[in-house]
Amino acid sequence: MKNVLVTGGAGFIGSNFIHYILGTRDDIQQVVNYDLLTYAGNLENLADIETDPRYTFVRGDIRDREGVKELFDEYDFDTVVHFAAESHVDRSILEPELFLTTNVVGTQTLLDAAKAHWKLAPEDKYSREYKPGVRYLQVSTDEVYGALGKTGMFTETTPLSPNSPYSASKAGADMVVRAYHETYGLPVNITRCSNNYGPCQFPEKLIPLMIHNALDDKSLPVYGDGMQVRDWLHVHDHCAAICAVLDKGRVGEVYNIGGNNERANLDIVRLILDALDKPESLIAHVQDRPGHDRRYAIDNGKITSELGWKPAYTFEQGMEETIKWYLDHPAWVEHVTSGAYRDYYKRMYRS
Ligand code: NAD
Ligand code: DAU
């Protein structure tokens, strides 16, 4: 991993990943963050590294074929880590088409560019030879497997059964990645992780939203009975898992990544209220999300036994640090919720 294209690097997980690889690895020569800066992209997440000579930001759309091709020609990437996506289930219910074009067509555009740039005989449809050491990693989600009942866990062989427009678009993208491996021999991996939490998460997702509302003494909207279960993974553990797959993962394989941390939403909301010393009367049960998946749980067996990765964070430690991060960064929260972070881009890149 020397010249790395990170798509969606201004978002929550992508920005944590860029920090993680620049901070922990000595093999990185160049990281290019390619991001459209939608409402979810925030360059303030990367303000502390913007003068690092190994880091470059390029604003662009993964659906822009010409732009993506030029990027490959200019930077000669050996590694692609594809985070860019529309990522919020609730928004996908309101605007499914955007999710399909960004998440499926955007993925195919990247795959075409990687194939064209890496394939040794790009005009030969039977050739499966690629430059040595290249790898495309698709960041997917456990939501592609659908919902579980009270028992059971998702393994890599669980059939895909997505229930929301978001998860359908991610499953569609996974299928295209798989097809490019099977048909063209493109060296790919797919990772499917559970719910991430940690610093720099946009406060539309459960944990930052509840922290933000509780701090403002606003009501905490819990969908339905609040007994839906997610498996929470600290974002730094996710970044370490992606590196393990890039370093040691078998080409063409899918790896599930989970935190071994199943929690009901209501328990998380109560934990946040307790940590911030706020009353439970702030909890407001609201109408449930349409098609709401009841439970997700990840079987980590493959990545732990094959690649030696395992989550380092306990949920208690991760939540304590995360709540502290939001308390210590009121300006970040204020800029994100007011939309002021968009001005940062204009100030920084006005020329
Ligand atoms: P996010 O919404 O915080 O960030 C997405 C980023 O993608 C933003 O910076 C946005 O500007 C960028 N983007 C959107 N459309 C783009 C386009 N057309 N071209 C270029 N950039 C574009 O998302 P996140 O939570 O960091 O998730 C990152 C990835 O991980 C996504 O693929 C998501 O499906 C997956 N994932 C997330 C979680 C989670 O809990 N957050 C869990 C499993 C998988
Ligand atoms: O499982 C991985 C997925 O996790 C990722 O693929 C998605 O990108 C990511 O957004 C996340 O999806 P969820 O729908 O699980 O995350 P969200 O934070 O939106 O919701 C978590 C749970 O909390 C879910 O059961 C819905 C519930 N919820 C959420 C919000 C925003 C509430 O009860 N109230 C809320 O206001």
XYZ file of N, CA and C in Angstrom, residues 26-208:
549
model
N 4.379 3.121 7.773
C 5.504 3.837 7.163
C 5.650 3.512 5.675
N 4.664 2.785 5.111
C 4.770 2.460 3.679
C 3.954 3.402 2.792
N 3.292 4.389 3.385
C 2.420 5.271 2.599
C 3.236 6.388 1.966
N 3.173 6.473 0.636
C 3.829 7.608 -0.045
C 2.832 8.721 -0.317
N 1.629 8.324 -0.727
C 0.642 9.326 -1.130
C -0.764 8.813 -0.833
N -1.573 9.639 -0.161
C -2.992 9.327 0.013
C -3.787 10.426 -0.657
N -4.609 10.053 -1.623
C -5.480 11.032 -2.266
C -6.905 10.795 -1.774
N -7.459 11.846 -1.196
C -8.835 11.816 -0.716
C -9.727 12.410 -1.809
N -10.521 11.557 -2.445
C -11.415 11.998 -3.532
C -12.825 12.022 -2.980
N -13.401 13.213 -2.888
C -14.686 13.342 -2.186
C -15.483 14.466 -2.830
N -16.765 14.236 -2.996
C -17.644 15.233 -3.604
C -18.014 16.336 -2.618
N -17.808 16.092 -1.340
C -18.247 17.020 -0.284
C -19.755 17.250 -0.365
N -20.496 16.179 -0.199
C -21.943 16.290 -0.019
C -22.163 16.842 1.385
N -23.404 16.853 1.837
C -23.684 17.328 3.210
C -22.842 16.556 4.241
N -22.447 15.306 3.898
C -21.753 14.446 4.872
C -20.240 14.596 4.825
N -19.726 15.299 3.831
C -18.272 15.441 3.701
C -17.809 16.720 4.377
N -16.833 16.602 5.235
C -16.424 17.749 6.048
C -14.906 17.797 6.129
N -14.300 18.766 5.444
C -12.828 18.850 5.438
C -12.256 19.263 6.787
N -13.092 19.776 7.668
C -12.584 20.078 9.012
C -12.076 18.810 9.700
N -12.606 17.654 9.285
C -12.147 16.384 9.867
C -10.666 16.146 9.589
N -10.131 16.840 8.566
C -8.756 16.575 8.125
C -7.871 17.805 8.255
N -8.369 18.827 8.950
C -7.647 20.112 9.016
C -6.226 19.928 9.540
N -6.037 18.991 10.486
C -4.719 18.833 11.114
C -3.694 18.160 10.203
N -4.125 17.573 9.090
C -3.141 16.898 8.212
C -3.071 17.516 6.826
N -3.761 18.637 6.637
C -3.832 19.141 5.255
C -2.491 19.639 4.728
N -1.515 19.880 5.612
C -0.189 20.278 5.107
C 0.783 19.088 5.055
N 0.313 17.908 5.423
C 1.162 16.709 5.341
C 1.471 16.444 3.855
N 2.763 16.390 3.471
C 3.076 16.222 2.048
C 2.557 14.904 1.463
N 2.207 13.959 2.317
C 1.703 12.678 1.798
C 0.207 12.733 1.471
N -0.452 13.857 1.837
C -1.914 13.923 1.723
C -2.343 14.943 0.672
N -3.303 14.552 -0.183
C -3.869 15.457 -1.192
C -5.382 15.305 -1.201
N -6.062 16.425 -1.251
C -7.517 16.378 -1.413
C -7.893 16.774 -2.838
N -8.766 15.986 -3.454
C -9.309 16.333 -4.774
C -10.823 16.259 -4.671
N -11.471 17.371 -5.002
C -12.924 17.328 -4.963
C -13.452 16.723 -6.260
N -14.284 15.702 -6.152
C -14.832 15.097 -7.364
C -15.879 14.046 -7.040
N -16.549 13.615 -8.100
C -17.689 12.708 -7.987
C -17.265 11.328 -8.507
N -17.545 10.297 -7.753
C -17.161 8.950 -8.206
C -17.938 8.527 -9.457
N -18.991 9.257 -9.798
C -19.745 8.917 -11.020
C -19.171 9.606 -12.251
N -18.135 10.430 -12.065
C -17.545 11.192 -13.169
C -16.428 10.349 -13.805
N -16.761 9.671 -14.908
C -15.807 8.726 -15.528
C -14.494 9.390 -15.904
N -14.594 10.537 -16.545
C -13.393 11.209 -17.028
C -12.534 11.650 -15.837
N -13.202 12.240 -14.826
C -12.482 12.722 -13.641
C -11.765 11.583 -12.918
N -12.424 10.441 -12.794
C -11.825 9.303 -12.089
C -10.659 8.728 -12.901
N -10.835 8.681 -14.215
C -9.744 8.176 -15.075
C -8.511 9.082 -14.957
N -8.734 10.389 -15.014
C -7.608 11.332 -14.907
C -6.883 11.181 -13.565
N -7.659 10.914 -12.525
C -7.080 10.732 -11.196
C -6.119 9.526 -11.177
N -6.552 8.422 -11.764
C -5.686 7.235 -11.840
C -4.436 7.534 -12.663
N -4.617 8.243 -13.791
C -3.457 8.556 -14.654
C -2.467 9.432 -13.897
N -2.982 10.378 -13.112
C -2.085 11.320 -12.438
C -1.361 10.673 -11.254
N -2.048 9.838 -10.480
C -1.458 9.380 -9.216
C -0.982 7.928 -9.230
N -1.346 7.170 -10.250
C -0.868 5.798 -10.378
C -1.074 4.991 -9.084
N -2.300 4.931 -8.628
C -2.619 4.240 -7.373
C -2.290 2.747 -7.455
N -1.876 2.181 -6.316
C -1.810 0.721 -6.236
C -2.936 0.174 -5.362
N -3.583 1.061 -4.607
C -4.619 0.625 -3.668
C -5.810 1.582 -3.745
N -7.017 1.007 -3.784
C -8.232 1.821 -3.701
C -9.028 1.339 -2.498
N -9.389 2.275 -1.620
C -10.298 1.945 -0.515
C -11.547 2.797 -0.728
N -12.628 2.134 -1.078
C -13.818 2.846 -1.555
C -14.861 2.993 -0.435
N -14.829 4.171 0.205
C -15.817 4.487 1.247
C -16.987 5.305 0.703
N -16.732 6.129 -0.346
C -17.723 7.139 -0.740
C -19.073 6.489 -1.000
N -20.093 7.062 -0.390
C -21.438 6.510 -0.554
C -22.435 7.479 0.056
N -23.661 7.318 -0.333
C -24.757 7.828 0.483
C -24.973 6.757 1.538
N -24.919 7.164 2.826
C -24.785 6.137 3.872
C -25.925 6.097 4.897
N -26.900 6.998 4.764
C -27.902 7.071 5.844
C -29.231 6.437 5.412
N -29.629 5.392 6.130
C -30.830 4.619 5.788
C -32.063 5.527 5.688
N -32.229 6.435 6.644
C -33.437 7.277 6.644
C -33.504 8.150 5.395
N -32.358 8.681 4.968
C -32.350 9.489 3.743
C -32.676 8.627 2.524
N -32.274 7.363 2.545
C -32.527 6.493 1.378
C -34.015 6.228 1.195
N -34.757 6.316 2.296
C -36.204 6.101 2.210
C -36.851 7.282 1.473
N -36.256 8.463 1.634
C -36.795 9.670 0.996
C -36.274 9.857 -0.425
N -35.045 9.381 -0.700
C -34.391 9.703 -1.973
C -33.640 8.489 -2.533
N -34.369 7.408 -2.884
C -33.676 6.172 -3.268
C -32.803 6.307 -4.516
N -33.208 7.132 -5.469
C -32.464 7.185 -6.733
C -31.025 7.648 -6.517
N -30.863 8.649 -5.654
C -29.512 9.148 -5.368
C -28.630 8.020 -4.826
N -29.214 7.151 -4.011
C -28.447 6.041 -3.433
C -28.041 5.035 -4.512
N -28.965 4.792 -5.438
C -28.637 3.833 -6.502
C -27.543 4.372 -7.405
N -27.627 5.638 -7.791
C -26.608 6.149 -8.717
C -25.264 6.273 -8.004
N -25.252 6.850 -6.816
C -23.964 7.027 -6.121
C -23.353 5.672 -5.773
N -24.139 4.821 -5.152
C -23.550 3.619 -4.559
C -23.295 2.502 -5.575
N -24.144 2.390 -6.583
C -23.934 1.321 -7.572
C -23.140 1.842 -8.776
N -23.650 2.888 -9.421
C -22.968 3.396 -10.628
C -21.600 3.968 -10.248
N -21.531 4.665 -9.107
C -20.235 5.200 -8.656
C -19.211 4.089 -8.451
N -19.639 2.979 -7.883
C -18.729 1.841 -7.671
C -18.264 1.273 -9.013
N -19.189 1.134 -9.941
C -18.804 0.565 -11.248
C -17.823 1.477 -11.976
N -17.998 2.790 -11.822
C -17.080 3.746 -12.459
C -15.666 3.555 -11.918
N -15.548 3.383 -10.616
C -14.233 3.162 -10.002
C -13.616 1.838 -10.457
N -14.455 0.812 -10.510
C -13.954 -0.501 -10.935
C -13.420 -0.443 -12.365
N -14.146 0.264 -13.238
C -13.689 0.387 -14.629
C -12.344 1.105 -14.692
N -12.213 2.175 -13.906
C -10.958 2.937 -13.935
C -9.811 2.076 -13.404
N -10.062 1.343 -12.314
C -9.012 0.490 -11.735
C -8.624 -0.599 -12.743
N -9.614 -1.192 -13.368
C -9.333 -2.263 -14.349
C -8.512 -1.724 -15.520
N -8.941 -0.572 -16.044
C -8.239 -0.007 -17.201
C -6.799 0.351 -16.838
N -6.597 0.849 -15.617
C -5.268 1.318 -15.242
C -4.343 0.180 -14.803
N -4.910 -0.843 -14.239
C -4.086 -1.908 -13.637
C -3.878 -3.117 -14.538
N -4.791 -3.324 -15.506
C -4.706 -4.541 -16.314
C -3.534 -4.432 -17.284
N -2.719 -5.490 -17.358
C -1.515 -5.411 -18.175
C -1.850 -5.387 -19.666
N -2.918 -6.092 -20.063
C -3.336 -6.064 -21.479
C -4.804 -5.628 -21.514
N -5.052 -4.321 -21.360
C -6.433 -3.862 -21.163
C -7.356 -4.172 -22.337
N -6.790 -4.340 -23.540
C -7.647 -4.603 -24.700
C -7.970 -6.091 -24.848
N -7.270 -6.952 -24.116
C -7.460 -8.397 -24.267
C -8.500 -8.886 -23.261
N -9.688 -9.243 -23.751
C -10.758 -9.579 -22.806
C -10.503 -10.898 -22.071
N -9.584 -11.704 -22.567
C -9.302 -12.978 -21.885
C -8.174 -12.864 -20.856
N -7.444 -11.768 -20.907
C -6.311 -11.627 -19.990
C -6.788 -11.338 -18.568
N -6.148 -11.966 -17.596
C -6.472 -11.719 -16.184
C -5.223 -11.287 -15.421
N -4.275 -10.728 -16.140
C -3.011 -10.307 -15.522
C -3.069 -8.826 -15.148
N -2.661 -8.545 -13.916
C -2.686 -7.170 -13.409
C -1.311 -6.785 -12.888
N -1.077 -5.461 -12.770
C 0.168 -5.004 -12.168
C 0.328 -5.669 -10.805
N 1.564 -5.994 -10.401
C 1.730 -6.661 -9.107
C 1.343 -5.756 -7.936
N 0.723 -6.344 -6.931
C 0.482 -5.641 -5.666
C -0.711 -4.712 -5.647
N -1.517 -4.684 -6.735
C -2.649 -3.759 -6.712
C -3.854 -4.401 -6.009
N -4.684 -3.561 -5.391
C -5.862 -4.099 -4.674
C -6.966 -3.049 -4.589
N -8.195 -3.505 -4.839
C -9.394 -2.660 -4.713
C -10.206 -3.186 -3.540
N -10.483 -2.321 -2.558
C -11.268 -2.772 -1.397
C -12.595 -2.016 -1.326
N -13.675 -2.768 -1.357
C -15.031 -2.216 -1.285
C -15.503 -2.240 0.167
N -15.796 -1.044 0.699
C -16.286 -0.980 2.082
C -17.800 -1.151 2.058
N -18.253 -2.314 2.484
C -19.683 -2.601 2.462
C -20.206 -2.679 3.906
N -21.358 -3.279 4.045
C -22.062 -3.198 5.328
C -22.762 -4.515 5.659
N -22.952 -4.755 6.956
C -23.710 -5.947 7.363
C -25.181 -5.860 6.941
N -25.646 -4.632 6.611
C -27.068 -4.477 6.255
C -27.440 -5.223 4.981
N -26.433 -5.583 4.155
C -26.765 -6.318 2.917
C -27.359 -7.691 3.230
N -27.103 -8.209 4.444
C -27.605 -9.541 4.794
C -29.064 -9.517 5.257
N -29.624 -8.296 5.459
C -31.004 -8.216 5.932
C -31.078 -8.215 7.442
N -32.163 -8.763 7.975
C -32.375 -8.699 9.428
C -32.344 -10.097 10.036
N -31.899 -10.157 11.304
C -31.905 -11.415 12.060
C -33.057 -11.396 13.066
N -33.469 -12.596 13.477
C -34.380 -12.705 14.614
C -33.571 -12.644 15.899
N -34.096 -13.252 16.954
C -33.427 -13.146 18.262
C -32.074 -13.839 18.296
N -31.902 -14.857 17.427
C -30.641 -15.608 17.445
C -29.987 -15.601 16.067
N -28.766 -16.144 16.040
C -28.048 -16.270 14.763
C -27.115 -15.104 14.515
N -26.191 -15.294 13.575
C -25.221 -14.259 13.225
C -24.986 -14.292 11.725
N -24.597 -13.153 11.158
C -24.247 -13.110 9.743
C -22.843 -13.682 9.557
N -22.716 -14.628 8.637
C -21.388 -15.039 8.190
C -21.237 -14.572 6.739
N -20.059 -14.772 6.178
C -19.806 -14.323 4.807
C -20.643 -15.106 3.798
N -21.194 -16.245 4.204
C -22.003 -17.038 3.261
C -23.505 -16.835 3.467
N -23.883 -15.988 4.401
C -25.310 -15.669 4.569
C -25.821 -15.034 3.268
N -26.957 -15.499 2.739
C -27.472 -14.900 1.492
C -27.810 -13.419 1.688
N -27.567 -12.634 0.628
C -27.884 -11.211 0.719
C -29.406 -11.029 0.655
N -29.917 -10.171 1.530
C -31.367 -9.966 1.586
C -31.659 -8.547 2.089
N -31.217 -7.540 1.327
C -31.315 -6.168 1.833
C -32.760 -5.678 1.905
N -33.038 -4.822 2.887
C -34.420 -4.379 3.106
C -34.673 -2.899 2.852
N -33.633 -2.076 2.826
C -33.850 -0.636 2.595
C -33.238 -0.278 1.239
N -33.643 0.864 0.661
C -32.974 1.296 -0.570
C -31.464 1.442 -0.367
N -31.052 1.911 0.820
C -29.608 2.014 1.095
C -28.948 0.645 1.014
N -29.478 -0.324 1.771
C -28.792 -1.623 1.798
C -28.898 -2.338 0.451
N -30.002 -2.078 -0.280
C -30.104 -2.671 -1.631
C -29.025 -2.096 -2.542
N -28.759 -0.794 -2.386
C -27.728 -0.185 -3.244
C -26.343 -0.713 -2.871
N -26.105 -0.956 -1.580
C -24.804 -1.504 -1.173
C -24.676 -2.956 -1.647
N -25.760 -3.711 -1.578
C -25.711 -5.098 -2.056
C -25.470 -5.126 -3.560
N -26.128 -4.189 -4.284
C -25.922 -4.101 -5.733
C -24.461 -3.826 -6.043
N -23.869 -2.891 -5.298
C -22.459 -2.558 -5.512
C -21.582 -3.782 -5.243
N -21.872 -4.511 -4.156
C -21.088 -5.717 -3.840
C -21.138 -6.730 -4.988
N -22.318 -6.848 -5.582
C -22.467 -7.818 -6.678
C -21.640 -7.402 -7.895
N -21.568 -6.082 -8.133
C -20.759 -5.618 -9.271
C -19.270 -5.874 -8.986
N -18.846 -5.634 -7.745
C -17.440 -5.878 -7.381
C -17.115 -7.365 -7.579
N -18.013 -8.199 -7.102
C -17.813 -9.648 -7.257
C -17.700 -10.020 -8.741
N -18.593 -9.435 -9.551
C -18.596 -9.757 -10.989
C -17.282 -9.333 -11.650
N -16.731 -8.196 -11.240
C -15.464 -7.743 -11.841
C -14.318 -8.671 -11.445
N -14.419 -9.277 -10.291
C -13.396 -10.264 -9.913
C -13.581 -11.548 -10.719
N -14.819 -12.036 -10.760
C -15.062 -13.314 -11.440
C -14.806 -13.203 -12.948
N -15.277 -12.108 -13.563
C -15.193 -11.989 -15.025
C -13.826 -11.515 -15.498
N -13.304 -10.490 -14.824
C -12.062 -9.862 -15.321
C -10.835 -10.212 -14.478
N -11.051 -10.882 -13.360
C -9.913 -11.220 -12.486
C -9.398 -10.043 -11.686
N -10.178 -8.947 -11.587
C -9.717 -7.771 -10.834
C -9.453 -8.176 -9.376
N -8.273 -7.808 -8.823
C -7.969 -8.193 -7.427
C -8.744 -7.330 -6.431
N -9.780 -7.890 -5.879
C -10.683 -7.136 -5.004
C -10.830 -7.829 -3.646
N -11.307 -7.047 -2.686
C -11.888 -7.584 -1.448
C -13.144 -6.788 -1.135
N -14.051 -7.436 -0.426
C -15.231 -6.730 0.095
C -15.203 -6.912 1.614
N -15.362 -5.800 2.344
C -15.508 -5.919 3.797
C -16.930 -5.497 4.159
N -17.525 -6.228 5.087
C -18.899 -5.906 5.522
C -18.867 -5.702 7.028
N -18.992 -4.437 7.426
C -18.843 -4.174 8.857
C -20.173 -3.770 9.471
N -20.175 -3.811 10.790
C -21.364 -3.440 11.551
C -21.337 -1.936 11.843
N -22.280 -1.471 12.659
C -22.409 -0.031 12.947
C -21.155 0.523 13.599
N -20.590 1.561 12.963
C -19.405 2.232 13.524
C -19.815 3.367 14.441
N -18.958 3.652 15.419
C -19.124 4.855 16.231
C -17.730 5.386 16.544
N -17.663 6.666 16.942
C -16.366 7.270 17.252
C -16.372 8.736 16.850
N -15.180 9.362 16.803
C -15.107 10.789 16.502
C -15.514 11.121 15.075
N -16.039 12.333 14.886
C -16.346 12.894 13.551
C -17.526 12.234 12.849
N -18.453 11.645 13.600
C -19.632 11.072 12.934
C -20.737 12.118 12.852
N -21.301 12.259 11.683
C -22.336 13.267 11.447
C -23.536 12.998 12.359
N -24.034 14.027 13.043
C -25.098 13.784 14.030
C -26.483 13.581 13.426
N -26.537 12.676 12.449
C -27.812 12.152 11.948
C -27.913 10.678 12.332
N -26.769 10.075 12.702
C -26.729 8.668 13.089
C -26.959 8.579 14.602
N -27.391 7.398 15.049
C -27.924 7.263 16.410
C -27.047 7.888 17.501
N -25.785 7.446 17.610
C -24.994 7.840 18.781
C -24.694 9.346 18.800
N -24.143 9.938 17.714
C -23.901 11.388 17.794
C -25.183 12.210 17.888
